[in-house]
PDB file of C-alpha atoms in Angstrom:
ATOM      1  CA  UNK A 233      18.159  -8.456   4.362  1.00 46.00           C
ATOM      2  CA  UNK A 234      19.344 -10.325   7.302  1.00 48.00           C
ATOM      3  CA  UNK A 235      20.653 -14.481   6.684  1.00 50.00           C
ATOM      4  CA  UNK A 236      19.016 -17.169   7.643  1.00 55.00           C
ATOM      5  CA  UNK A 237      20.432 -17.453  10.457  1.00 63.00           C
ATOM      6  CA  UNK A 238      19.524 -13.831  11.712  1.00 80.00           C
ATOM      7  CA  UNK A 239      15.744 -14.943  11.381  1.00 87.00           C
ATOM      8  CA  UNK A 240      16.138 -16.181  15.345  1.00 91.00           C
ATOM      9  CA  UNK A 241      17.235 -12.451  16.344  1.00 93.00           C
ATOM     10  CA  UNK A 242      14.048 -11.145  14.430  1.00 95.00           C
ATOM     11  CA  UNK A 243      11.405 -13.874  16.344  1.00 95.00           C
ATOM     12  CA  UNK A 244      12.792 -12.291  19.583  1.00 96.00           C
ATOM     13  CA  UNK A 245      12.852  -9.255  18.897  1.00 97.00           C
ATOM     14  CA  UNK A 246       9.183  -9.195  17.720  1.00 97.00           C
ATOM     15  CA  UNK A 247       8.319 -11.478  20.154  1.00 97.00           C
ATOM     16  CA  UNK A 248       9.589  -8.905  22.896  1.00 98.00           C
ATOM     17  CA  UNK A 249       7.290  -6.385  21.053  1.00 97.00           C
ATOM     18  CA  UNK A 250       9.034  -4.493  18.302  1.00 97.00           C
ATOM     19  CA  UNK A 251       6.933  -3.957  15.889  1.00 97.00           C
ATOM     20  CA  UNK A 252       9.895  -3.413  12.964  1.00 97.00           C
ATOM     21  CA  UNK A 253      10.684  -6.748  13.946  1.00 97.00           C
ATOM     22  CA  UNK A 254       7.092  -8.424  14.020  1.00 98.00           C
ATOM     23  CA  UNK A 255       6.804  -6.889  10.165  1.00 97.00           C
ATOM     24  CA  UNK A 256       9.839  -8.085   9.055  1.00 96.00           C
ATOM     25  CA  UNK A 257       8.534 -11.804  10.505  1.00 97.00           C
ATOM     26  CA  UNK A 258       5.119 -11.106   9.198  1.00 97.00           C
ATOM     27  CA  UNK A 259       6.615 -10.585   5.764  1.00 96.00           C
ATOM     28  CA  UNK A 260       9.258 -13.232   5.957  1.00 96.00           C
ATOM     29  CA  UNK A 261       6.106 -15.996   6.929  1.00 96.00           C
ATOM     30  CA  UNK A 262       3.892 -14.284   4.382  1.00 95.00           C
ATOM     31  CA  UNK A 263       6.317 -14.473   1.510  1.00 94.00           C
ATOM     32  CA  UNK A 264       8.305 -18.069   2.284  1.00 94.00           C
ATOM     33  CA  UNK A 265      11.514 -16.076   2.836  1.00 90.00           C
ATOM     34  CA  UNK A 266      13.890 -17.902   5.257  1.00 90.00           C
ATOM     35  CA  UNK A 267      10.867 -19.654   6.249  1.00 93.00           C
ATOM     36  CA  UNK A 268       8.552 -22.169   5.126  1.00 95.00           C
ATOM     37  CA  UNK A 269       5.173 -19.834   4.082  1.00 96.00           C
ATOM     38  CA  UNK A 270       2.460 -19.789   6.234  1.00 97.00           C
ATOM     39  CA  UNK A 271      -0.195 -17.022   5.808  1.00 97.00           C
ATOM     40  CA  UNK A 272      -1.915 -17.731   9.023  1.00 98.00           C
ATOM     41  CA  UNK A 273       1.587 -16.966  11.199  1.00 98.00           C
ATOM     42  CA  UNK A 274       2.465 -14.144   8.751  1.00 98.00           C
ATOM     43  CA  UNK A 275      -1.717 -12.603  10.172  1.00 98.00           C
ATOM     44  CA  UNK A 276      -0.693 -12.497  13.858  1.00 98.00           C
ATOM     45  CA  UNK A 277       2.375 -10.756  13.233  1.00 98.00           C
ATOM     46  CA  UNK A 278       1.383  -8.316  11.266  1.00 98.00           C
ATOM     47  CA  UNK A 279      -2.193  -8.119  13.409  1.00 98.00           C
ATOM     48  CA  UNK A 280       0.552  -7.423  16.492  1.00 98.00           C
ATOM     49  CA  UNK A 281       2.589  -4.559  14.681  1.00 98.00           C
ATOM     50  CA  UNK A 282      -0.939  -2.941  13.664  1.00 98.00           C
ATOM     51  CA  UNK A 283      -2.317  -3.532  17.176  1.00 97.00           C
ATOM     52  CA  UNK A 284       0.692  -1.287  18.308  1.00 96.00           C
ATOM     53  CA  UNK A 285      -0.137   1.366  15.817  1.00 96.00           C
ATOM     54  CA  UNK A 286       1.994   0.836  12.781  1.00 97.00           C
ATOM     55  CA  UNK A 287       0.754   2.448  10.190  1.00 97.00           C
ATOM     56  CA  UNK A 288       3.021  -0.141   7.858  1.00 96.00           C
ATOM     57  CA  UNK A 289       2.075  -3.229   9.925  1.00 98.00           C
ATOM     58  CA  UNK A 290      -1.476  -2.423   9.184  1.00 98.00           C
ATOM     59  CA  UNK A 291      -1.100  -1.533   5.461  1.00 97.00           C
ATOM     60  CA  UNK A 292       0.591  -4.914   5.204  1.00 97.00           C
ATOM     61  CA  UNK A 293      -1.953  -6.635   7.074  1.00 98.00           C
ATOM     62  CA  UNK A 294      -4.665  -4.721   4.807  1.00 98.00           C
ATOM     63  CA  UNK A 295      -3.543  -5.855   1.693  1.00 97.00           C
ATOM     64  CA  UNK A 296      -2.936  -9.601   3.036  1.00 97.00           C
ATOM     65  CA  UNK A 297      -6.504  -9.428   3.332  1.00 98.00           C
ATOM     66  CA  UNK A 298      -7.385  -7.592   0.386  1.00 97.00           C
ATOM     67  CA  UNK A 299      -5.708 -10.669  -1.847  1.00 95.00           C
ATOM     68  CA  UNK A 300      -7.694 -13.039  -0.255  1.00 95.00           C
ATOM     69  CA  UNK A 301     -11.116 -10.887  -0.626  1.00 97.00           C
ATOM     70  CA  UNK A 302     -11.545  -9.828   3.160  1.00 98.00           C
ATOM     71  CA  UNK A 303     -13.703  -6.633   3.559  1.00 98.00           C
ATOM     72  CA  UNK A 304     -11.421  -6.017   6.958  1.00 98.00           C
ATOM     73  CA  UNK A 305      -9.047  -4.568   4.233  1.00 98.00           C
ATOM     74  CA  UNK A 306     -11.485  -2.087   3.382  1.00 99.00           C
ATOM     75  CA  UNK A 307     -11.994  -0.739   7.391  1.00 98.00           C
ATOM     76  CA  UNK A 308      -7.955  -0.980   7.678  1.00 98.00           C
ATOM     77  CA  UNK A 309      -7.449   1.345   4.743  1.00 99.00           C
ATOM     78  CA  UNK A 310     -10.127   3.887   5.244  1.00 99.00           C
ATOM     79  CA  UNK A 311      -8.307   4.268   9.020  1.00 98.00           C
ATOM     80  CA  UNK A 312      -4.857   4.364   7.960  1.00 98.00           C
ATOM     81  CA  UNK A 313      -5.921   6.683   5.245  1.00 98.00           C
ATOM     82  CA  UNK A 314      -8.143   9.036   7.291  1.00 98.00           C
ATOM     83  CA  UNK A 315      -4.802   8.843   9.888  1.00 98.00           C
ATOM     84  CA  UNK A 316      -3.251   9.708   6.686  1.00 97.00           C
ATOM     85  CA  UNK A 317      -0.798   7.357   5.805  1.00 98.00           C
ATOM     86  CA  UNK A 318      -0.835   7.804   2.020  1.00 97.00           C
ATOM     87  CA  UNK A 319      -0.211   4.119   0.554  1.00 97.00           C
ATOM     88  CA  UNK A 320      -3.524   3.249   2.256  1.00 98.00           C
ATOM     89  CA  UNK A 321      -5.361   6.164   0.506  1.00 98.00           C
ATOM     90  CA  UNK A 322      -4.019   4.722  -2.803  1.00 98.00           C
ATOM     91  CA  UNK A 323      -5.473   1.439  -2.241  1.00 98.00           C
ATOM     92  CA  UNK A 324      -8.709   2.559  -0.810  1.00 98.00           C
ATOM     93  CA  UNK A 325      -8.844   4.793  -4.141  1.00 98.00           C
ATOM     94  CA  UNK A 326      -8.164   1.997  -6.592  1.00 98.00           C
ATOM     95  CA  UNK A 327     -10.867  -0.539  -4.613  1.00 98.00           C
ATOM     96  CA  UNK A 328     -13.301   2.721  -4.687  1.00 98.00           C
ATOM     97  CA  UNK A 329     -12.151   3.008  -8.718  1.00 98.00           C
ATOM     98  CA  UNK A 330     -12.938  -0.815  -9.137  1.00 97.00           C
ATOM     99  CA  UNK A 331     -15.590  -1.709  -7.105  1.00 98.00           C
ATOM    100  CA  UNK A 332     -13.249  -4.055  -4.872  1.00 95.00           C
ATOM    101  CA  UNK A 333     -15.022  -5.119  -1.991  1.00 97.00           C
ATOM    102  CA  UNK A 334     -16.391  -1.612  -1.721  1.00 98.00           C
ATOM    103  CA  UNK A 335     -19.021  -0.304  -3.862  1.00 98.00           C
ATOM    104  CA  UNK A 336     -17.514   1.497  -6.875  1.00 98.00           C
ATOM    105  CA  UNK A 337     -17.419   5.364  -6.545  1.00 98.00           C
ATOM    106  CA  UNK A 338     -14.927   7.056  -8.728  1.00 98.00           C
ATOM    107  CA  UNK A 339     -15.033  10.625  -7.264  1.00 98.00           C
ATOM    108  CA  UNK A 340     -14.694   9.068  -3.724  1.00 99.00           C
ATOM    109  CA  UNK A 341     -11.417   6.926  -5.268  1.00 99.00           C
ATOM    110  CA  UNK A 342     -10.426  10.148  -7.104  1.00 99.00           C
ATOM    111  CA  UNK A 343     -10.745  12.232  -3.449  1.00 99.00           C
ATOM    112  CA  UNK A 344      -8.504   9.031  -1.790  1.00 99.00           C
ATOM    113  CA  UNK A 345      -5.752   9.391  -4.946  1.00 99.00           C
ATOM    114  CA  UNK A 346      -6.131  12.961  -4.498  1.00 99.00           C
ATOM    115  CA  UNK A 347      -5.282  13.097  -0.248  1.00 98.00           C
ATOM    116  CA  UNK A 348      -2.418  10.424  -1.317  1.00 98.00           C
ATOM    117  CA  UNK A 349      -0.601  12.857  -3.805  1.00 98.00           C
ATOM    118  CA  UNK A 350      -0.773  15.719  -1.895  1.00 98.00           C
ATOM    119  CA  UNK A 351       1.256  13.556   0.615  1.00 97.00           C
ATOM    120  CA  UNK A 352       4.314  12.961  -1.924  1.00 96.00           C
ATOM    121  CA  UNK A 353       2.512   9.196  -3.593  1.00 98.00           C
ATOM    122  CA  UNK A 354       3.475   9.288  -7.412  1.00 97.00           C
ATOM    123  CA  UNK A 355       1.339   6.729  -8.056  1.00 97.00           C
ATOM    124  CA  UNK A 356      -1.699   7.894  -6.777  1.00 98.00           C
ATOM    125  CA  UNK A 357      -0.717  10.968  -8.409  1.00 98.00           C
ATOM    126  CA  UNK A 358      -0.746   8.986 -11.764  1.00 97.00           C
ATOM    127  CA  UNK A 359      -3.815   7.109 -11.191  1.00 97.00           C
ATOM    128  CA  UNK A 360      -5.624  10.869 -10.013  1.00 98.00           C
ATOM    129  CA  UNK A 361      -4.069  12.370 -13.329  1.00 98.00           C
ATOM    130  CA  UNK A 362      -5.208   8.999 -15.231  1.00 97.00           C
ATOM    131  CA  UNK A 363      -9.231   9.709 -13.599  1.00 97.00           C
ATOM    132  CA  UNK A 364      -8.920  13.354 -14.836  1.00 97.00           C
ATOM    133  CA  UNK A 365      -7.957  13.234 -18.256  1.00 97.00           C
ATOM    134  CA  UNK A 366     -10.848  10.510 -18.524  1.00 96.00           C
ATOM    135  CA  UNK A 367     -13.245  13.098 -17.950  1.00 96.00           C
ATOM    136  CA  UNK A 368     -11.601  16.261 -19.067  1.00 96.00           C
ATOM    137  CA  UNK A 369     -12.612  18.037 -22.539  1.00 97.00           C
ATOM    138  CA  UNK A 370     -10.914  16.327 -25.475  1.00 96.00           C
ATOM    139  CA  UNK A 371      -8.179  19.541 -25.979  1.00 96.00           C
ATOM    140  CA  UNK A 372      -6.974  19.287 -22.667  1.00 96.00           C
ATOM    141  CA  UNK A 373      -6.051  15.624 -23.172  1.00 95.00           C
ATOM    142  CA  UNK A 374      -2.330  16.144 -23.844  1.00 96.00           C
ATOM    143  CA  UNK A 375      -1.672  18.457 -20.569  1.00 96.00           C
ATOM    144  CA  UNK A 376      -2.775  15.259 -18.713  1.00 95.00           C
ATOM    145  CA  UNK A 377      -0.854  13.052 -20.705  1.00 96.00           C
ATOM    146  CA  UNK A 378       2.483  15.461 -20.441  1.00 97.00           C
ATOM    147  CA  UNK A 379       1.508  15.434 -16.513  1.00 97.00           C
ATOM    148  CA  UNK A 380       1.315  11.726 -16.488  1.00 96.00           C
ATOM    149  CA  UNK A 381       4.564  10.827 -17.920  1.00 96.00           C
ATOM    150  CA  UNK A 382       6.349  13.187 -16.156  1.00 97.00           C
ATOM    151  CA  UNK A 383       4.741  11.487 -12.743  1.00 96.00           C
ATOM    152  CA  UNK A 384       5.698   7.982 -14.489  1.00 95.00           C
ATOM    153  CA  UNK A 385       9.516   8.899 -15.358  1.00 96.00           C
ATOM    154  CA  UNK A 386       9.409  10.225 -11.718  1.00 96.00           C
ATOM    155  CA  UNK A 387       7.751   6.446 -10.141  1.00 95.00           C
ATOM    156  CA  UNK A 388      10.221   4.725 -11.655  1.00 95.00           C
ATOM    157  CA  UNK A 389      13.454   6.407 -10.884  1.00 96.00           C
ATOM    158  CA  UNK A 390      12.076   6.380  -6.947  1.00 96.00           C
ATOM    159  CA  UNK A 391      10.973   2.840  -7.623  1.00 94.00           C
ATOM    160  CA  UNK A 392      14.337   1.554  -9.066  1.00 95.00           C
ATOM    161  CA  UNK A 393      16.154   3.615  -6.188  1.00 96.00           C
ATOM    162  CA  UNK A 394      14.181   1.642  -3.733  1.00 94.00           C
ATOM    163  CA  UNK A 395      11.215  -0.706  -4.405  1.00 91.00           C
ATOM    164  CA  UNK A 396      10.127  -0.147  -0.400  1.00 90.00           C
ATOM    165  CA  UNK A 397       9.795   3.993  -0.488  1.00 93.00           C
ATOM    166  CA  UNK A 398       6.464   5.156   0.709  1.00 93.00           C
ATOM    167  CA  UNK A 399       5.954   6.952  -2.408  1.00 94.00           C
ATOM    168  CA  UNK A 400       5.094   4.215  -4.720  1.00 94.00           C
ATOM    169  CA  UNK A 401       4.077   1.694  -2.380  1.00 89.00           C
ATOM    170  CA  UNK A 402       1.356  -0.279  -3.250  1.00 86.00           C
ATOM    171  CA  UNK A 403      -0.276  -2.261  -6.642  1.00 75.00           C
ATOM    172  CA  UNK A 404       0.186  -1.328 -10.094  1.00 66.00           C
ATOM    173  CA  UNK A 405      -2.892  -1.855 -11.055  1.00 53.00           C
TER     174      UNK A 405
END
């Protein structure tokens, strides 16, 4: 993470149109990190780096929106996840699974987990195996549960490795 004094650098770089840059800002005003936290600022930058097509500028911006119960988070998932960009399938699934801001449909959230884990996401692989067992026969319970901790073991070693990889990106939920 770059000092304090770095933060300058960043602002002109993202101001110039990097869109690395404008996420980094759009975090670092989102989160109160080297800056004083302001959610409004921390929108337009990430709303710039998904205007240029960043798949992580918009997932960012998507679940910005999703905490503060904005059904824009809902369009922004479903096209980063039909563009394929498996964190957003994830969190389309688990808002399908729940009924956030979407109406609930768990075979729809179990077709988003399902698009997500075929792209390498652990999690949704977790939360897929999860949905299964819940509706498989009672004697194939323990496969899933085998399959499911094996998946967990796996989240947590990529997680601890680095908290940021693509692969277990997103809520815990």
């Amino acid at each position: 993470m770059p000092k304090t004094n770095d933060l300058d650098a960043y602002i002109a770089m993202a101001e110039a149109g990097d869109a690395k840059a404008q996420i980094f800002v759009g975090w670092a005003y989102l989160e109160g990190k080297l800056v004083e936290k302001n959610l409004t600022i921390a929108e337009n930058w990430l709303r710039k780096a998904s205007g240029q097509g960043s798949f992580e500028g918009g997932y960012r911006l998507a679940m910005m929106l999703l905490q503060r119960g904005d059904r824009e988070a809902i369009d922004l998932l479903t096209r980063l996840g039909d563009q394929g960009y498996s964190p957003a399938n994830y969190e389309l699934g688990n808002c399908l699974y729940t009924g956030d801001l979407i109406d609930r449909n768990a075979r729809e959230a179990a077709v988003r987990w399902d698009e997500a884990q075929r792209k390498g996401h652990i999690v949704a692989r977790i939360k897929l195996l999860k949905y299964q067992s819940s509706i498989a026969p009672f004697y194939e319970k323990p496969i899933f549960f085998f399959r499911t901790f094996v998946s967990l073991v796996h989240a947590i070693g990529v997680y601890i490795r680095n908290d940021q990889d693509e692969r277990v990106l997103g809520t815990f939920s």
